[in-house]
Amino acid sequence: MMLKIGVVCEGQTDFVAMKTFIENEFSESERKVELSIIQPAMDNTLPSGWAQVLYWLENNDYEYRSSIYGKNGALFAVEDEESKFDALIFQIDSDILDEDSFQNFLKKRGLGSDPAKTNIERGSAIAHILLSIAGHQSEQQAISKSEVVVPIVESSEAWLIAAENVTPNAEHLIGQPLIKAFGDLVARMSGKAPKPSYSKINKKVSTRKKLCASLVKVSGPAGRCHHYDDAIRKIRML
């Protein structure tokens, strides 16, 4: 049996990590999982970023997205049900919580968030925002409607760091420590010596695919990334 899930996420590299690790997590299960991207487009024909995820949810309420993307929700009999999804995933990273633009977005919608410091608090804050804008009162309600919110703390690079299992506490890395840990990971897996520091995270999709493909052959983030484990738990509930 195959559970087909459509994904609305921040960026292409986020989707690569989610597809690689989540599909592998269910590869030995009786019910397999297949992830397909809805937003953004892998060919960059659609804009990416946290704002696009939240605008997408605002512009596509539950009834509409269920009819367009959900199986058994066809508006017309001629629609191809096999091209639709059994469930939807909505994802953004917690690294945006402290950005002024994000806080302004929330204030305009009456969704001010309390200061979040720990990885658990930061993930919970993102989950609450996604649920609110998606029109759900709780995660249980969302799951009952075949929708899952997936906050990633602090960014999907943490999933790769956790999978490599060299740098501990991947979800606790914020800012420069996260950039350094991921840069070192890329260097190690490329057979190069790590640099003293890195100015930014390598966001090349081709590089991310290679990294994920290599890591998943050996291990995944399970047991070393709280919000990854939580995402798997929620998907199993669908």
PDB file of C-alpha atoms in Angstrom:
ATOM      1  CA  MET A   1       0.000   0.000   0.000  1.00  0.00           C
ATOM      2  CA  MET A   2       1.248   3.479  -0.884  1.00  0.00           C
ATOM      3  CA  LEU A   3       0.403   6.680   0.988  1.00  0.00           C
ATOM      4  CA  LYS A   4       0.823   9.590  -1.426  1.00  0.00           C
ATOM      5  CA  ILE A   5       1.568  12.894   0.292  1.00  0.00           C
ATOM      6  CA  GLY A   6       1.719  16.346  -1.288  1.00  0.00           C
ATOM      7  CA  VAL A   7       4.183  18.779   0.296  1.00  0.00           C
ATOM      8  CA  VAL A   8       3.996  22.556   0.653  1.00  0.00           C
ATOM      9  CA  CYS A   9       7.361  23.626   2.030  1.00  0.00           C
ATOM     10  CA  GLU A  10       9.837  26.495   2.228  1.00  0.00           C
ATOM     11  CA  GLY A  11      12.365  25.414  -0.361  1.00  0.00           C
ATOM     12  CA  GLN A  12      13.698  22.759  -2.673  1.00  0.00           C
ATOM     13  CA  THR A  13      16.458  21.610  -0.322  1.00  0.00           C
ATOM     14  CA  ASP A  14      13.885  21.178   2.445  1.00  0.00           C
ATOM     15  CA  PHE A  15      11.859  18.953   0.156  1.00  0.00           C
ATOM     16  CA  VAL A  16      14.904  16.875  -0.814  1.00  0.00           C
ATOM     17  CA  ALA A  17      15.635  16.145   2.857  1.00  0.00           C
ATOM     18  CA  MET A  18      12.003  15.388   3.670  1.00  0.00           C
ATOM     19  CA  LYS A  19      11.497  13.103   0.682  1.00  0.00           C
ATOM     20  CA  THR A  20      14.749  11.208   1.211  1.00  0.00           C
ATOM     21  CA  PHE A  21      14.495  10.544   4.929  1.00  0.00           C
ATOM     22  CA  ILE A  22      10.735  10.208   5.359  1.00  0.00           C
ATOM     23  CA  GLU A  23      10.295   7.822   2.427  1.00  0.00           C
ATOM     24  CA  ASN A  24      13.196   5.747   3.719  1.00  0.00           C
ATOM     25  CA  GLU A  25      11.650   5.660   7.196  1.00  0.00           C
ATOM     26  CA  PHE A  26       8.659   3.818   5.747  1.00  0.00           C
ATOM     27  CA  SER A  27      10.536   1.732   3.170  1.00  0.00           C
ATOM     28  CA  GLU A  28      10.298  -1.440   5.265  1.00  0.00           C
ATOM     29  CA  SER A  29       6.713  -0.808   6.374  1.00  0.00           C
ATOM     30  CA  GLU A  30       3.647  -2.484   4.941  1.00  0.00           C
ATOM     31  CA  ARG A  31       2.429   0.997   4.012  1.00  0.00           C
ATOM     32  CA  LYS A  32       5.021   2.892   1.994  1.00  0.00           C
ATOM     33  CA  VAL A  33       5.091   6.685   1.681  1.00  0.00           C
ATOM     34  CA  GLU A  34       5.666   8.764  -1.445  1.00  0.00           C
ATOM     35  CA  LEU A  35       6.221  12.526  -1.185  1.00  0.00           C
ATOM     36  CA  SER A  36       5.614  14.913  -4.090  1.00  0.00           C
ATOM     37  CA  ILE A  37       6.204  18.659  -4.055  1.00  0.00           C
ATOM     38  CA  ILE A  38       3.336  21.125  -4.585  1.00  0.00           C
ATOM     39  CA  GLN A  39       4.992  24.390  -3.536  1.00  0.00           C
ATOM     40  CA  PRO A  40       7.591  25.595  -4.502  1.00  0.00           C
ATOM     41  CA  ALA A  41       8.473  24.053  -7.862  1.00  0.00           C
ATOM     42  CA  MET A  42      11.749  22.137  -8.146  1.00  0.00           C
ATOM     43  CA  ASP A  43      12.528  24.072 -11.345  1.00  0.00           C
ATOM     44  CA  ASN A  44      12.218  27.461  -9.602  1.00  0.00           C
ATOM     45  CA  THR A  45       9.122  28.444 -11.602  1.00  0.00           C
ATOM     46  CA  LEU A  46       7.329  29.189  -8.307  1.00  0.00           C
ATOM     47  CA  PRO A  47       8.752  31.424  -5.550  1.00  0.00           C
ATOM     48  CA  SER A  48      10.012  29.817  -2.355  1.00  0.00           C
ATOM     49  CA  GLY A  49      10.289  30.865   1.289  1.00  0.00           C
ATOM     50  CA  TRP A  50       8.233  30.824   4.465  1.00  0.00           C
ATOM     51  CA  ALA A  51       5.921  33.594   3.241  1.00  0.00           C
ATOM     52  CA  GLN A  52       4.920  31.547   0.205  1.00  0.00           C
ATOM     53  CA  VAL A  53       3.905  28.623   2.426  1.00  0.00           C
ATOM     54  CA  LEU A  54       1.727  30.819   4.616  1.00  0.00           C
ATOM     55  CA  TYR A  55       0.248  32.755   1.672  1.00  0.00           C
ATOM     56  CA  TRP A  56      -0.530  29.430   0.010  1.00  0.00           C
ATOM     57  CA  LEU A  57      -2.460  28.313   3.092  1.00  0.00           C
ATOM     58  CA  GLU A  58      -4.299  31.634   3.308  1.00  0.00           C
ATOM     59  CA  ASN A  59      -5.271  31.472  -0.359  1.00  0.00           C
ATOM     60  CA  ASN A  60      -6.258  27.799  -0.320  1.00  0.00           C
ATOM     61  CA  ASP A  61      -8.607  27.068   2.573  1.00  0.00           C
ATOM     62  CA  TYR A  62      -9.256  23.511   3.679  1.00  0.00           C
ATOM     63  CA  GLU A  63     -12.340  22.955   1.533  1.00  0.00           C
ATOM     64  CA  TYR A  64     -10.589  24.216  -1.570  1.00  0.00           C
ATOM     65  CA  ARG A  65      -7.276  22.372  -1.117  1.00  0.00           C
ATOM     66  CA  SER A  66      -9.149  19.203  -0.208  1.00  0.00           C
ATOM     67  CA  SER A  67     -11.159  19.368  -3.427  1.00  0.00           C
ATOM     68  CA  ILE A  68      -8.171  20.194  -5.601  1.00  0.00           C
ATOM     69  CA  TYR A  69      -5.456  18.023  -4.067  1.00  0.00           C
ATOM     70  CA  GLY A  70      -7.245  15.366  -2.022  1.00  0.00           C
ATOM     71  CA  LYS A  71      -8.411  12.021  -3.277  1.00  0.00           C
ATOM     72  CA  ASN A  72     -12.190  11.569  -3.185  1.00  0.00           C
ATOM     73  CA  GLY A  73     -12.521  15.336  -3.368  1.00  0.00           C
ATOM     74  CA  ALA A  74     -12.890  15.759  -7.113  1.00  0.00           C
ATOM     75  CA  LEU A  75     -15.130  18.580  -8.280  1.00  0.00           C
ATOM     76  CA  PHE A  76     -15.865  16.735 -11.524  1.00  0.00           C
ATOM     77  CA  ALA A  77     -16.095  13.036 -12.316  1.00  0.00           C
ATOM     78  CA  VAL A  78     -13.529  13.347 -15.108  1.00  0.00           C
ATOM     79  CA  GLU A  79     -10.760  14.399 -12.715  1.00  0.00           C
ATOM     80  CA  ASP A  80      -7.868  11.947 -12.325  1.00  0.00           C
ATOM     81  CA  GLU A  81      -8.048  10.754  -8.725  1.00  0.00           C
ATOM     82  CA  GLU A  82      -4.781   8.828  -9.017  1.00  0.00           C
ATOM     83  CA  SER A  83      -2.866  12.079  -9.511  1.00  0.00           C
ATOM     84  CA  LYS A  84      -4.151  13.415  -6.179  1.00  0.00           C
ATOM     85  CA  PHE A  85      -2.919  12.897  -2.640  1.00  0.00           C
ATOM     86  CA  ASP A  86      -3.960  10.902   0.409  1.00  0.00           C
ATOM     87  CA  ALA A  87      -2.570  13.631   2.671  1.00  0.00           C
ATOM     88  CA  LEU A  88      -0.785  16.986   2.707  1.00  0.00           C
ATOM     89  CA  ILE A  89       2.272  18.192   4.642  1.00  0.00           C
ATOM     90  CA  PHE A  90       2.944  21.856   5.462  1.00  0.00           C
ATOM     91  CA  GLN A  91       6.505  22.780   6.505  1.00  0.00           C
ATOM     92  CA  ILE A  92       8.498  25.823   7.556  1.00  0.00           C
ATOM     93  CA  ASP A  93      11.719  26.190   9.565  1.00  0.00           C
ATOM     94  CA  SER A  94      11.971  27.734  13.005  1.00  0.00           C
ATOM     95  CA  ASP A  95      14.965  29.898  12.040  1.00  0.00           C
ATOM     96  CA  ILE A  96      12.511  32.586  10.914  1.00  0.00           C
ATOM     97  CA  LEU A  97      10.991  33.111  14.371  1.00  0.00           C
ATOM     98  CA  ASP A  98      13.238  36.032  15.252  1.00  0.00           C
ATOM     99  CA  GLU A  99      12.972  37.814  11.896  1.00  0.00           C
ATOM    100  CA  ASP A 100      11.175  41.177  11.975  1.00  0.00           C
ATOM    101  CA  SER A 101       9.353  40.437   8.711  1.00  0.00           C
ATOM    102  CA  PHE A 102       7.951  37.224  10.166  1.00  0.00           C
ATOM    103  CA  GLN A 103       6.884  38.887  13.416  1.00  0.00           C
ATOM    104  CA  ASN A 104       5.188  41.663  11.432  1.00  0.00           C
ATOM    105  CA  PHE A 105       3.372  39.053   9.350  1.00  0.00           C
ATOM    106  CA  LEU A 106       2.053  37.480  12.558  1.00  0.00           C
ATOM    107  CA  LYS A 107       1.041  40.773  14.163  1.00  0.00           C
ATOM    108  CA  LYS A 108      -1.025  41.768  11.142  1.00  0.00           C
ATOM    109  CA  ARG A 109      -3.000  38.554  11.614  1.00  0.00           C
ATOM    110  CA  GLY A 110      -3.243  38.680  15.388  1.00  0.00           C
ATOM    111  CA  LEU A 111      -0.889  35.731  15.755  1.00  0.00           C
ATOM    112  CA  GLY A 112       1.807  37.146  18.008  1.00  0.00           C
ATOM    113  CA  SER A 113       4.035  34.404  19.398  1.00  0.00           C
ATOM    114  CA  ASP A 114       5.692  34.208  22.809  1.00  0.00           C
ATOM    115  CA  PRO A 115       9.514  34.222  22.892  1.00  0.00           C
ATOM    116  CA  ALA A 116      10.722  30.711  22.125  1.00  0.00           C
ATOM    117  CA  LYS A 117      14.201  29.662  23.208  1.00  0.00           C
ATOM    118  CA  THR A 118      14.440  25.881  23.431  1.00  0.00           C
ATOM    119  CA  ASN A 119      14.173  23.621  20.399  1.00  0.00           C
ATOM    120  CA  ILE A 120      10.864  22.265  21.734  1.00  0.00           C
ATOM    121  CA  GLU A 121       9.428  25.761  22.209  1.00  0.00           C
ATOM    122  CA  ARG A 122      10.574  26.894  18.765  1.00  0.00           C
ATOM    123  CA  GLY A 123       9.068  23.877  17.059  1.00  0.00           C
ATOM    124  CA  SER A 124       5.811  24.299  18.972  1.00  0.00           C
ATOM    125  CA  ALA A 125       5.615  27.967  17.969  1.00  0.00           C
ATOM    126  CA  ILE A 126       5.947  27.105  14.276  1.00  0.00           C
ATOM    127  CA  ALA A 127       3.420  24.262  14.580  1.00  0.00           C
ATOM    128  CA  HIS A 128       0.897  26.608  16.224  1.00  0.00           C
ATOM    129  CA  ILE A 129       1.299  29.173  13.437  1.00  0.00           C
ATOM    130  CA  LEU A 130       0.921  26.588  10.673  1.00  0.00           C
ATOM    131  CA  LEU A 131      -2.152  25.081  12.327  1.00  0.00           C
ATOM    132  CA  SER A 132      -3.778  28.490  12.839  1.00  0.00           C
ATOM    133  CA  ILE A 133      -3.299  29.641   9.257  1.00  0.00           C
ATOM    134  CA  ALA A 134      -4.324  26.223   7.929  1.00  0.00           C
ATOM    135  CA  GLY A 135      -7.587  26.565   9.863  1.00  0.00           C
ATOM    136  CA  HIS A 136      -7.088  23.770  12.396  1.00  0.00           C
ATOM    137  CA  GLN A 137      -7.706  23.925  16.138  1.00  0.00           C
ATOM    138  CA  SER A 138      -5.175  21.220  16.959  1.00  0.00           C
ATOM    139  CA  GLU A 139      -2.727  18.757  15.438  1.00  0.00           C
ATOM    140  CA  GLN A 140      -5.236  15.984  16.092  1.00  0.00           C
ATOM    141  CA  GLN A 141      -7.874  17.812  14.074  1.00  0.00           C
ATOM    142  CA  ALA A 142      -5.415  18.391  11.246  1.00  0.00           C
ATOM    143  CA  ILE A 143      -4.432  14.715  11.152  1.00  0.00           C
ATOM    144  CA  SER A 144      -8.099  13.677  11.166  1.00  0.00           C
ATOM    145  CA  LYS A 145      -8.399  15.747   7.978  1.00  0.00           C
ATOM    146  CA  SER A 146      -5.271  14.152   6.472  1.00  0.00           C
ATOM    147  CA  GLU A 147      -3.030  17.156   7.001  1.00  0.00           C
ATOM    148  CA  VAL A 148       0.257  17.263   8.925  1.00  0.00           C
ATOM    149  CA  VAL A 149       2.259  20.291  10.012  1.00  0.00           C
ATOM    150  CA  VAL A 150       6.012  19.730  10.100  1.00  0.00           C
ATOM    151  CA  PRO A 151       8.090  22.370  11.886  1.00  0.00           C
ATOM    152  CA  ILE A 152      11.813  21.845  11.326  1.00  0.00           C
ATOM    153  CA  VAL A 153      14.197  23.141  14.012  1.00  0.00           C
ATOM    154  CA  GLU A 154      16.192  25.182  13.131  1.00  0.00           C
ATOM    155  CA  SER A 155      16.353  24.225   9.447  1.00  0.00           C
ATOM    156  CA  SER A 156      16.392  21.060   7.367  1.00  0.00           C
ATOM    157  CA  GLU A 157      20.203  21.071   7.506  1.00  0.00           C
ATOM    158  CA  ALA A 158      19.728  19.837  11.076  1.00  0.00           C
ATOM    159  CA  TRP A 159      18.232  16.602   9.718  1.00  0.00           C
ATOM    160  CA  LEU A 160      21.396  15.929   7.735  1.00  0.00           C
ATOM    161  CA  ILE A 161      23.603  16.806  10.694  1.00  0.00           C
ATOM    162  CA  ALA A 162      21.599  14.421  12.884  1.00  0.00           C
ATOM    163  CA  ALA A 163      21.784  11.701  10.244  1.00  0.00           C
ATOM    164  CA  GLU A 164      25.578  11.970  10.024  1.00  0.00           C
ATOM    165  CA  ASN A 165      25.749  11.654  13.827  1.00  0.00           C
ATOM    166  CA  VAL A 166      29.042  13.499  14.232  1.00  0.00           C
ATOM    167  CA  THR A 167      27.858  16.815  15.699  1.00  0.00           C
ATOM    168  CA  PRO A 168      25.502  16.235  18.673  1.00  0.00           C
ATOM    169  CA  ASN A 169      22.228  18.029  19.434  1.00  0.00           C
ATOM    170  CA  ALA A 170      21.512  19.135  15.874  1.00  0.00           C
ATOM    171  CA  GLU A 171      18.254  20.878  16.819  1.00  0.00           C
ATOM    172  CA  HIS A 172      20.095  23.077  19.325  1.00  0.00           C
ATOM    173  CA  LEU A 173      22.327  24.643  16.667  1.00  0.00           C
ATOM    174  CA  ILE A 174      21.318  28.191  15.758  1.00  0.00           C
ATOM    175  CA  GLY A 175      22.970  30.725  13.484  1.00  0.00           C
ATOM    176  CA  GLN A 176      26.710  30.411  12.952  1.00  0.00           C
ATOM    177  CA  PRO A 177      27.092  27.112  14.866  1.00  0.00           C
ATOM    178  CA  LEU A 178      24.534  25.562  12.492  1.00  0.00           C
ATOM    179  CA  ILE A 179      26.260  27.020   9.425  1.00  0.00           C
ATOM    180  CA  LYS A 180      29.631  25.727  10.683  1.00  0.00           C
ATOM    181  CA  ALA A 181      28.323  22.245  11.481  1.00  0.00           C
ATOM    182  CA  PHE A 182      26.697  21.886   8.087  1.00  0.00           C
ATOM    183  CA  GLY A 183      29.715  23.297   6.260  1.00  0.00           C
ATOM    184  CA  ASP A 184      31.927  20.760   8.039  1.00  0.00           C
ATOM    185  CA  LEU A 185      29.512  17.973   7.060  1.00  0.00           C
ATOM    186  CA  VAL A 186      29.661  18.989   3.381  1.00  0.00           C
ATOM    187  CA  ALA A 187      33.462  19.110   3.561  1.00  0.00           C
ATOM    188  CA  ARG A 188      33.775  15.686   5.201  1.00  0.00           C
ATOM    189  CA  MET A 189      31.436  14.068   2.702  1.00  0.00           C
ATOM    190  CA  SER A 190      33.297  15.724  -0.178  1.00  0.00           C
ATOM    191  CA  GLY A 191      36.666  14.494   1.049  1.00  0.00           C
ATOM    192  CA  LYS A 192      37.855  18.010   1.913  1.00  0.00           C
ATOM    193  CA  ALA A 193      39.227  19.554   5.073  1.00  0.00           C
ATOM    194  CA  PRO A 194      36.703  21.642   7.045  1.00  0.00           C
ATOM    195  CA  LYS A 195      37.206  25.418   6.985  1.00  0.00           C
ATOM    196  CA  PRO A 196      37.515  27.588  10.115  1.00  0.00           C
ATOM    197  CA  SER A 197      34.186  29.209   9.211  1.00  0.00           C
ATOM    198  CA  TYR A 198      31.567  29.521   6.449  1.00  0.00           C
ATOM    199  CA  SER A 199      29.660  32.605   5.344  1.00  0.00           C
ATOM    200  CA  LYS A 200      26.499  30.768   4.354  1.00  0.00           C
ATOM    201  CA  ILE A 201      24.868  27.370   3.917  1.00  0.00           C
ATOM    202  CA  ASN A 202      25.309  25.524   0.634  1.00  0.00           C
ATOM    203  CA  LYS A 203      21.788  25.487  -0.857  1.00  0.00           C
ATOM    204  CA  LYS A 204      22.562  23.806  -4.165  1.00  0.00           C
ATOM    205  CA  VAL A 205      19.833  21.244  -4.826  1.00  0.00           C
ATOM    206  CA  SER A 206      22.219  18.910  -6.650  1.00  0.00           C
ATOM    207  CA  THR A 207      24.589  18.921  -3.667  1.00  0.00           C
ATOM    208  CA  ARG A 208      21.738  18.343  -1.239  1.00  0.00           C
ATOM    209  CA  LYS A 209      20.507  15.349  -3.240  1.00  0.00           C
ATOM    210  CA  LYS A 210      23.981  13.785  -3.189  1.00  0.00           C
ATOM    211  CA  LEU A 211      24.391  14.368   0.537  1.00  0.00           C
ATOM    212  CA  CYS A 212      20.988  12.944   1.415  1.00  0.00           C
ATOM    213  CA  ALA A 213      21.453   9.937  -0.876  1.00  0.00           C
ATOM    214  CA  SER A 214      24.780   9.112   0.779  1.00  0.00           C
ATOM    215  CA  LEU A 215      23.601   9.655   4.350  1.00  0.00           C
ATOM    216  CA  VAL A 216      20.376   7.666   4.063  1.00  0.00           C
ATOM    217  CA  LYS A 217      22.322   4.555   3.039  1.00  0.00           C
ATOM    218  CA  VAL A 218      23.849   4.509   6.510  1.00  0.00           C
ATOM    219  CA  SER A 219      21.497   6.332   8.865  1.00  0.00           C
ATOM    220  CA  GLY A 220      18.765   8.925   9.289  1.00  0.00           C
ATOM    221  CA  PRO A 221      17.773  11.612  11.804  1.00  0.00           C
ATOM    222  CA  ALA A 222      15.555   9.231  13.828  1.00  0.00           C
ATOM    223  CA  GLY A 223      16.289   9.286  17.551  1.00  0.00           C
ATOM    224  CA  ARG A 224      18.535  12.344  17.239  1.00  0.00           C
ATOM    225  CA  CYS A 225      16.042  14.964  16.048  1.00  0.00           C
ATOM    226  CA  HIS A 226      12.908  15.466  18.153  1.00  0.00           C
ATOM    227  CA  HIS A 227      10.788  17.149  15.490  1.00  0.00           C
ATOM    228  CA  TYR A 228      11.784  14.628  12.852  1.00  0.00           C
ATOM    229  CA  ASP A 229      10.592  11.849  15.159  1.00  0.00           C
ATOM    230  CA  ASP A 230       7.403  13.809  15.780  1.00  0.00           C
ATOM    231  CA  ALA A 231       6.788  14.187  12.041  1.00  0.00           C
ATOM    232  CA  ILE A 232       7.139  10.431  11.549  1.00  0.00           C
ATOM    233  CA  ARG A 233       4.769   9.803  14.460  1.00  0.00           C
ATOM    234  CA  LYS A 234       2.111  12.059  12.916  1.00  0.00           C
ATOM    235  CA  ILE A 235       2.462  10.524   9.461  1.00  0.00           C
ATOM    236  CA  ARG A 236       1.953   7.059  10.979  1.00  0.00           C
ATOM    237  CA  MET A 237      -1.359   8.349  12.381  1.00  0.00           C
ATOM    238  CA  LEU A 238      -2.758   9.173   8.947  1.00  0.00           C
TER     239      LEU A 238
END
